[in-house]
CSV table of C-alpha atoms in Angstrom, one decimal:
chain,number,residue,atom,x,y,z
A,1,UNK,CA,110.4,117.3,97.1
A,2,UNK,CA,107.0,116.7,94.7
A,3,UNK,CA,104.6,113.5,95.5
A,4,UNK,CA,102.9,110.6,93.5
A,5,UNK,CA,99.8,110.3,94.1
A,6,UNK,CA,99.7,106.8,96.8
A,7,UNK,CA,96.6,104.9,95.5
A,8,UNK,CA,100.3,104.4,92.4
A,9,UNK,CA,102.8,103.2,94.5
A,10,UNK,CA,105.0,105.5,93.5
A,11,UNK,CA,107.1,107.5,95.4
A,12,UNK,CA,108.2,111.5,94.5
A,13,UNK,CA,111.0,113.0,93.0
A,14,UNK,CA,113.8,115.9,94.5
A,15,UNK,CA,116.6,117.4,91.8
A,16,UNK,CA,120.0,116.0,92.5
A,17,UNK,CA,121.3,119.3,92.8
A,18,UNK,CA,121.3,123.5,92.0
A,19,UNK,CA,121.6,122.0,88.8
A,20,UNK,CA,121.8,118.6,88.2
A,21,UNK,CA,119.2,115.5,87.0
A,22,UNK,CA,115.6,114.9,88.2
A,23,UNK,CA,115.5,111.7,90.7
A,24,UNK,CA,112.8,109.8,92.6
A,25,UNK,CA,113.5,110.0,96.4
A,26,UNK,CA,114.7,106.8,96.5
A,27,UNK,CA,117.2,104.8,94.3
A,28,UNK,CA,118.7,101.4,93.6
A,29,UNK,CA,121.7,100.1,93.9
A,30,UNK,CA,122.5,97.8,91.8
A,31,UNK,CA,125.6,96.0,93.2
A,32,UNK,CA,124.3,93.2,95.0
A,33,UNK,CA,123.0,92.5,91.6
A,34,UNK,CA,125.1,90.7,90.0
A,35,UNK,CA,128.3,90.8,93.0
A,36,UNK,CA,130.1,90.2,96.4
A,37,UNK,CA,126.1,88.8,97.9
A,38,UNK,CA,125.8,85.6,97.2
A,39,UNK,CA,124.2,84.2,94.7
A,40,UNK,CA,121.6,85.1,92.7
A,41,UNK,CA,118.6,84.8,90.2
A,42,UNK,CA,119.1,86.4,87.7
A,43,UNK,CA,116.1,86.7,86.0
A,44,UNK,CA,114.5,88.4,89.2
A,45,UNK,CA,117.7,91.2,89.3
A,46,UNK,CA,116.4,92.3,85.5
A,47,UNK,CA,112.5,91.9,86.6
A,48,UNK,CA,113.2,93.6,89.9
A,49,UNK,CA,114.8,97.0,87.9
A,50,UNK,CA,111.9,97.0,85.8
A,51,UNK,CA,109.8,96.5,89.0
A,52,UNK,CA,111.3,99.5,90.5
A,53,UNK,CA,111.4,102.5,87.4
A,54,UNK,CA,107.5,101.4,87.3
A,55,UNK,CA,107.7,102.5,91.6
A,56,UNK,CA,109.1,105.4,90.3
A,57,UNK,CA,112.5,104.8,91.7
A,58,UNK,CA,114.5,106.7,88.0
A,59,UNK,CA,118.9,106.5,90.3
A,60,UNK,CA,120.3,103.0,89.6
A,61,UNK,CA,124.2,102.8,90.8
A,62,UNK,CA,127.4,100.2,89.9
A,63,UNK,CA,130.8,101.4,89.1
A,64,UNK,CA,133.0,100.1,87.8
A,65,UNK,CA,134.6,97.7,90.7
A,66,UNK,CA,131.5,95.8,91.3
A,67,UNK,CA,132.1,92.4,89.9
A,68,UNK,CA,135.2,93.8,87.2
A,69,UNK,CA,132.5,95.8,86.0
A,70,UNK,CA,130.6,92.4,85.4
A,71,UNK,CA,127.7,94.5,86.8
A,72,UNK,CA,127.7,97.6,84.2
A,73,UNK,CA,127.5,94.8,81.2
A,74,UNK,CA,124.4,93.4,83.6
A,75,UNK,CA,122.9,96.7,83.9
A,76,UNK,CA,123.1,97.3,80.5
A,77,UNK,CA,120.7,95.4,78.3
A,78,UNK,CA,117.7,98.2,81.0
A,79,UNK,CA,119.9,100.5,80.8
A,80,UNK,CA,119.3,101.2,77.1
A,81,UNK,CA,116.1,100.2,76.6
A,82,UNK,CA,115.4,103.1,79.6
A,83,UNK,CA,117.6,105.6,79.0
A,84,UNK,CA,115.5,108.2,78.3
A,85,UNK,CA,113.9,107.4,81.7
A,86,UNK,CA,116.9,107.1,84.3
A,87,UNK,CA,119.6,108.6,85.6
A,88,UNK,CA,122.6,106.4,85.9
A,89,UNK,CA,125.1,106.7,87.4
A,90,UNK,CA,129.0,104.5,87.5
A,91,UNK,CA,132.1,105.1,89.0
A,92,UNK,CA,135.8,105.0,88.7
A,93,UNK,CA,138.9,104.7,91.1
A,94,UNK,CA,139.4,101.1,92.4
A,95,UNK,CA,141.5,99.8,90.6
A,96,UNK,CA,142.5,95.5,90.5
A,97,UNK,CA,145.7,93.9,89.6
A,98,UNK,CA,143.9,91.0,86.6
A,99,UNK,CA,146.3,88.7,88.7
A,100,UNK,CA,145.1,88.9,92.8
A,101,UNK,CA,141.9,90.4,92.5
A,102,UNK,CA,142.0,90.7,96.3
A,103,UNK,CA,144.0,93.5,94.9
A,104,UNK,CA,143.1,96.5,95.2
A,105,UNK,CA,144.9,99.9,94.8
A,106,UNK,CA,142.8,104.4,94.9
A,107,UNK,CA,143.6,106.0,91.5
A,108,UNK,CA,142.8,110.0,90.5
A,109,UNK,CA,145.2,110.3,87.8
A,110,UNK,CA,143.8,111.2,84.4
A,111,UNK,CA,144.8,108.8,82.5
A,112,UNK,CA,142.9,106.3,84.9
A,113,UNK,CA,140.5,108.3,84.7
A,114,UNK,CA,140.1,108.5,80.6
A,115,UNK,CA,141.5,104.4,80.7
A,116,UNK,CA,137.8,104.2,82.3
A,117,UNK,CA,135.0,106.0,81.5
A,118,UNK,CA,135.4,104.9,77.9
A,119,UNK,CA,135.8,101.0,79.2
A,120,UNK,CA,132.0,102.1,81.3
A,121,UNK,CA,130.2,103.5,78.3
A,122,UNK,CA,131.8,100.6,76.3
A,123,UNK,CA,129.6,98.1,79.2
A,124,UNK,CA,126.9,100.1,79.8
A,125,UNK,CA,126.5,100.4,75.6
A,126,UNK,CA,125.8,104.6,76.0
A,127,UNK,CA,127.1,107.3,74.3
A,128,UNK,CA,126.4,108.9,77.6
A,129,UNK,CA,128.0,108.9,82.0
A,130,UNK,CA,124.4,110.9,83.3
A,131,UNK,CA,126.4,111.0,87.3
A,132,UNK,CA,130.2,110.1,87.0
A,133,UNK,CA,132.0,109.6,90.8
A,134,UNK,CA,134.5,109.2,92.5
A,135,UNK,CA,134.2,106.1,93.6
A,136,UNK,CA,136.8,107.0,96.3
A,137,UNK,CA,140.3,109.5,97.1
A,138,UNK,CA,143.2,108.5,96.1
A,139,UNK,CA,145.4,112.0,99.1
A,140,UNK,CA,148.5,111.6,96.4
A,141,UNK,CA,146.4,113.2,93.5
A,142,UNK,CA,145.6,116.3,94.2
A,143,UNK,CA,141.9,117.0,93.9
A,144,UNK,CA,142.1,120.0,91.9
A,145,UNK,CA,143.6,117.5,89.4
A,146,UNK,CA,141.6,114.8,89.6
A,147,UNK,CA,138.3,116.5,89.2
A,148,UNK,CA,139.7,118.6,86.9
A,149,UNK,CA,140.4,115.5,84.7
A,150,UNK,CA,136.5,114.8,85.4
A,151,UNK,CA,135.0,118.1,84.3
A,152,UNK,CA,136.9,117.4,81.3
A,153,UNK,CA,134.9,114.4,80.6
A,154,UNK,CA,131.7,116.7,80.8
A,155,UNK,CA,132.8,119.3,78.1
A,156,UNK,CA,133.4,116.3,76.0
A,157,UNK,CA,130.1,115.3,76.5
A,158,UNK,CA,130.9,112.1,77.8
A,159,UNK,CA,129.3,112.4,80.9
A,160,UNK,CA,126.9,115.2,82.2
A,161,UNK,CA,127.5,115.6,86.9
A,162,UNK,CA,129.7,114.9,88.3
A,163,UNK,CA,129.7,113.0,92.0
A,164,UNK,CA,132.2,112.5,94.7
A,165,UNK,CA,132.0,109.4,97.4
A,166,UNK,CA,133.2,109.3,100.3
A,167,UNK,CA,134.8,112.6,100.4
A,168,UNK,CA,134.9,114.8,103.5
A,169,UNK,CA,133.7,118.5,103.4
A,170,UNK,CA,137.1,120.0,102.8
A,171,UNK,CA,137.5,118.1,100.3
A,172,UNK,CA,134.5,118.2,99.2
A,173,UNK,CA,134.6,122.2,98.7
A,174,UNK,CA,137.8,121.8,97.5
A,175,UNK,CA,136.0,119.7,94.8
A,176,UNK,CA,132.7,122.9,94.3
A,177,UNK,CA,135.4,125.0,93.4
A,178,UNK,CA,136.7,122.9,90.6
A,179,UNK,CA,133.5,121.8,89.1
A,180,UNK,CA,130.1,122.1,90.3
A,181,UNK,CA,129.0,118.8,92.0
A,182,UNK,CA,125.4,116.7,91.6
A,183,UNK,CA,125.7,114.9,94.2
A,184,UNK,CA,128.2,113.0,97.2
A,185,UNK,CA,127.8,109.2,98.1
A,186,UNK,CA,128.4,107.4,101.9
A,187,UNK,CA,127.4,105.5,103.4
A,188,UNK,CA,124.8,106.9,106.0
A,189,UNK,CA,122.1,104.4,109.1
A,190,UNK,CA,121.2,104.3,111.6
A,191,UNK,CA,124.7,102.3,112.4
A,192,UNK,CA,126.5,104.6,109.8
A,193,UNK,CA,126.4,108.3,110.9
A,194,UNK,CA,130.2,109.0,110.8
A,195,UNK,CA,129.3,111.8,107.6
A,196,UNK,CA,126.6,113.6,110.5
A,197,UNK,CA,130.2,115.6,111.4
A,198,UNK,CA,130.8,117.5,108.7
A,199,UNK,CA,130.6,116.5,105.0
A,200,UNK,CA,126.4,116.0,105.7
A,201,UNK,CA,126.0,119.7,106.5
A,202,UNK,CA,129.2,121.2,103.3
A,203,UNK,CA,126.7,119.4,100.9
A,204,UNK,CA,123.6,121.4,102.6
A,205,UNK,CA,125.4,124.3,102.8
A,206,UNK,CA,126.9,123.7,98.8
A,207,UNK,CA,123.4,122.8,97.3
A,208,UNK,CA,124.8,119.0,96.8
A,209,UNK,CA,122.8,116.2,97.1
A,210,UNK,CA,123.8,113.1,99.8
A,211,UNK,CA,123.3,109.6,98.6
A,212,UNK,CA,123.5,107.4,101.3
A,213,UNK,CA,125.0,104.0,100.7
A,214,UNK,CA,123.8,100.9,103.0
A,215,UNK,CA,120.8,102.7,104.8
A,216,UNK,CA,119.8,99.5,105.5
A,217,UNK,CA,123.5,98.6,106.9
A,218,UNK,CA,124.2,95.9,104.0
A,219,UNK,CA,120.9,94.2,104.8
A,220,UNK,CA,121.8,94.1,108.6
A,221,UNK,CA,119.0,96.3,109.7
A,222,UNK,CA,115.8,94.8,108.3
A,223,UNK,CA,116.9,91.6,110.2
A,224,UNK,CA,117.9,89.1,108.0
A,225,UNK,CA,120.8,87.5,109.5
A,226,UNK,CA,121.7,88.3,112.2
A,227,UNK,CA,126.1,86.5,112.1
A,228,UNK,CA,127.5,86.8,108.9
A,229,UNK,CA,129.8,83.9,109.2
A,230,UNK,CA,126.8,82.0,110.1
A,231,UNK,CA,123.8,83.1,108.2
A,232,UNK,CA,125.5,84.4,104.0
A,233,UNK,CA,128.1,81.9,101.8
A,234,UNK,CA,131.4,82.3,101.8
A,235,UNK,CA,131.9,84.1,98.6
A,236,UNK,CA,129.5,87.3,100.6
A,237,UNK,CA,132.1,90.1,101.0
A,238,UNK,CA,130.0,91.2,104.7
A,239,UNK,CA,131.6,88.1,106.4
A,240,UNK,CA,135.1,89.8,105.4
A,241,UNK,CA,133.2,93.1,107.4
A,242,UNK,CA,134.0,93.9,111.0
A,243,UNK,CA,131.0,94.0,112.5
A,244,UNK,CA,128.5,91.5,110.9
A,245,UNK,CA,130.9,88.8,112.7
A,246,UNK,CA,132.2,87.8,116.7
A,247,UNK,CA,131.1,89.0,119.8
A,248,UNK,CA,130.3,92.3,117.1
A,249,UNK,CA,127.2,90.3,115.3
A,250,UNK,CA,126.0,90.0,118.3
A,251,UNK,CA,126.3,93.5,120.0
A,252,UNK,CA,125.0,95.1,117.2
A,253,UNK,CA,121.5,92.9,117.2
A,254,UNK,CA,120.7,93.0,120.6
A,255,UNK,CA,120.4,97.0,118.8
A,256,UNK,CA,117.3,95.8,117.1
A,257,UNK,CA,114.8,96.5,119.6
A,258,UNK,CA,114.3,99.3,119.4
A,259,UNK,CA,113.5,99.4,115.7
A,260,UNK,CA,111.4,96.8,115.3
A,261,UNK,CA,109.6,98.6,118.5
A,262,UNK,CA,108.6,101.5,115.6
A,263,UNK,CA,108.0,99.4,113.7
A,264,UNK,CA,106.1,97.0,116.1
A,265,UNK,CA,103.6,100.9,116.1
A,266,UNK,CA,103.9,101.7,113.1
A,267,UNK,CA,103.1,99.1,110.6
A,268,UNK,CA,106.4,98.4,109.0
A,269,UNK,CA,109.3,96.1,108.5
A,270,UNK,CA,111.9,96.8,110.2
A,271,UNK,CA,114.3,97.8,106.9
A,272,UNK,CA,111.3,100.6,106.0
A,273,UNK,CA,112.0,102.1,109.7
A,274,UNK,CA,115.7,102.2,108.6
A,275,UNK,CA,114.8,104.1,106.2
A,276,UNK,CA,112.3,106.6,107.4
A,277,UNK,CA,114.9,107.3,109.0
A,278,UNK,CA,117.6,107.8,107.0
A,279,UNK,CA,114.6,110.4,105.3
A,280,UNK,CA,113.8,112.0,108.1
A,281,UNK,CA,117.3,112.1,109.0
A,282,UNK,CA,118.1,114.6,106.2
A,283,UNK,CA,114.5,117.2,106.7
A,284,UNK,CA,116.0,117.4,110.2
A,285,UNK,CA,119.6,119.7,108.0
A,286,UNK,CA,116.5,121.7,106.3
A,287,UNK,CA,117.4,122.1,102.2
A,288,UNK,CA,118.9,118.7,102.0
A,289,UNK,CA,118.4,116.9,99.4
A,290,UNK,CA,118.7,113.1,99.7
A,291,UNK,CA,118.0,110.3,98.3
A,292,UNK,CA,118.9,106.7,99.8
A,293,UNK,CA,120.6,103.3,97.2
A,294,UNK,CA,119.2,100.3,98.9
A,295,UNK,CA,119.9,97.3,97.2
A,296,UNK,CA,118.6,94.5,96.5
A,297,UNK,CA,117.9,92.1,93.4
A,298,UNK,CA,114.1,91.2,94.4
A,299,UNK,CA,111.1,92.6,93.5
A,300,UNK,CA,109.1,93.3,97.2
A,301,UNK,CA,112.2,94.6,98.4
A,302,UNK,CA,111.9,98.1,96.3
A,303,UNK,CA,107.9,97.4,96.6
A,304,UNK,CA,108.8,97.2,100.4
A,305,UNK,CA,111.4,100.4,99.9
A,306,UNK,CA,110.0,102.5,97.9
A,307,UNK,CA,106.5,102.2,101.0
A,308,UNK,CA,109.2,103.3,103.4
A,309,UNK,CA,109.2,106.4,102.6
A,310,UNK,CA,105.9,107.1,102.5
A,311,UNK,CA,106.1,107.0,106.4
A,312,UNK,CA,106.4,109.5,109.4
A,313,UNK,CA,108.7,108.4,112.6
A,314,UNK,CA,106.9,111.1,115.5
A,315,UNK,CA,110.1,113.4,117.6
A,316,UNK,CA,109.7,110.7,120.0
A,317,UNK,CA,109.9,107.6,117.2
A,318,UNK,CA,113.5,109.7,115.9
A,319,UNK,CA,114.8,110.6,120.4
A,320,UNK,CA,114.8,106.0,120.8
A,321,UNK,CA,116.4,105.1,117.7
A,322,UNK,CA,118.4,108.2,118.2
A,323,UNK,CA,121.2,106.6,120.7
A,324,UNK,CA,122.0,102.8,118.3
A,325,UNK,CA,125.0,104.5,116.0
A,326,UNK,CA,126.9,105.6,119.1
A,327,UNK,CA,126.2,101.9,120.0
A,328,UNK,CA,127.7,99.6,117.2
A,329,UNK,CA,130.0,96.9,117.7
A,330,UNK,CA,132.7,97.5,115.1
A,331,UNK,CA,133.9,99.2,112.0
A,332,UNK,CA,131.6,99.6,109.2
A,333,UNK,CA,135.0,98.4,106.9
A,334,UNK,CA,138.4,96.2,108.2
A,335,UNK,CA,140.5,98.9,107.2
A,336,UNK,CA,139.3,102.1,107.6
A,337,UNK,CA,141.3,104.2,105.1
A,338,UNK,CA,139.5,104.2,102.7
A,339,UNK,CA,136.8,106.2,104.2
A,340,UNK,CA,135.6,110.1,104.7
A,341,UNK,CA,135.9,108.1,109.3
A,342,UNK,CA,139.1,107.9,107.5
A,343,UNK,CA,140.4,110.6,107.0
A,344,UNK,CA,138.4,113.8,109.8
């Protein structure tokens, strides 16, 4: 990792995979700017994209699922204005039913992949996607077929690098035999550590970067809300996630006490400690490149998140935070079958 001057607040850089792009050590998840997390201020969200870049954040993450393509359209002007400065990541695989958006299916077949990449290129207004992820794994389609179809997109100049999301260690190893994988993306945080049971170390062994999504526990680890049903708007999808409602939410809110203790000791926020933990936990696995992608749509939050890359947690801090994940009540999704943990 390289480090820029702390005086200007810029974060350092790392390389995604052995031959992947160089990016900031922290990226930006763009989903919430127009999807899933309730009402948003579009002007502030656009300003957040610009502020993130000023701070050295260069990996911008979206997906065709987010708002049925609307999130790709939303970030398109920013992407095109800064095309040579950023690494653009988007995803395919989750198919929506136009007649009922609540119905979703997973598709990894070659015709669908080609349909998706062309649609994403149009919405984003670019000729090439820097990092193209398989968003979820369809176990009915052989990995050789789906990753092979993705590799064809690289050969054709539509995609530069390939990524996988929510795959097991075995699936990552198999995919790597078909085409080099630059990054694997899965949930990894103080609350969600199932990826440490295999895929994290597989990524390290293969030289694949790990991109943790929801490193802030979808905002819960920041203390921004304590019960999704009481604190969030009716259109916020976190109201559907088991660990954020009812008795689970009450139990999980109590788990933030050690995070507060560490935050107070460092003069930091809860969210900064949660992010610093992800970076430090990755460093414990020597040779693993990690680029968390916390999502935000506010400038002051992206500044806060960037500053977290400069926090060093002590061994005592890490020991205090260690038991948290094992005490979390509720799964991270109501249906875990579409996650790597559901197939391990």
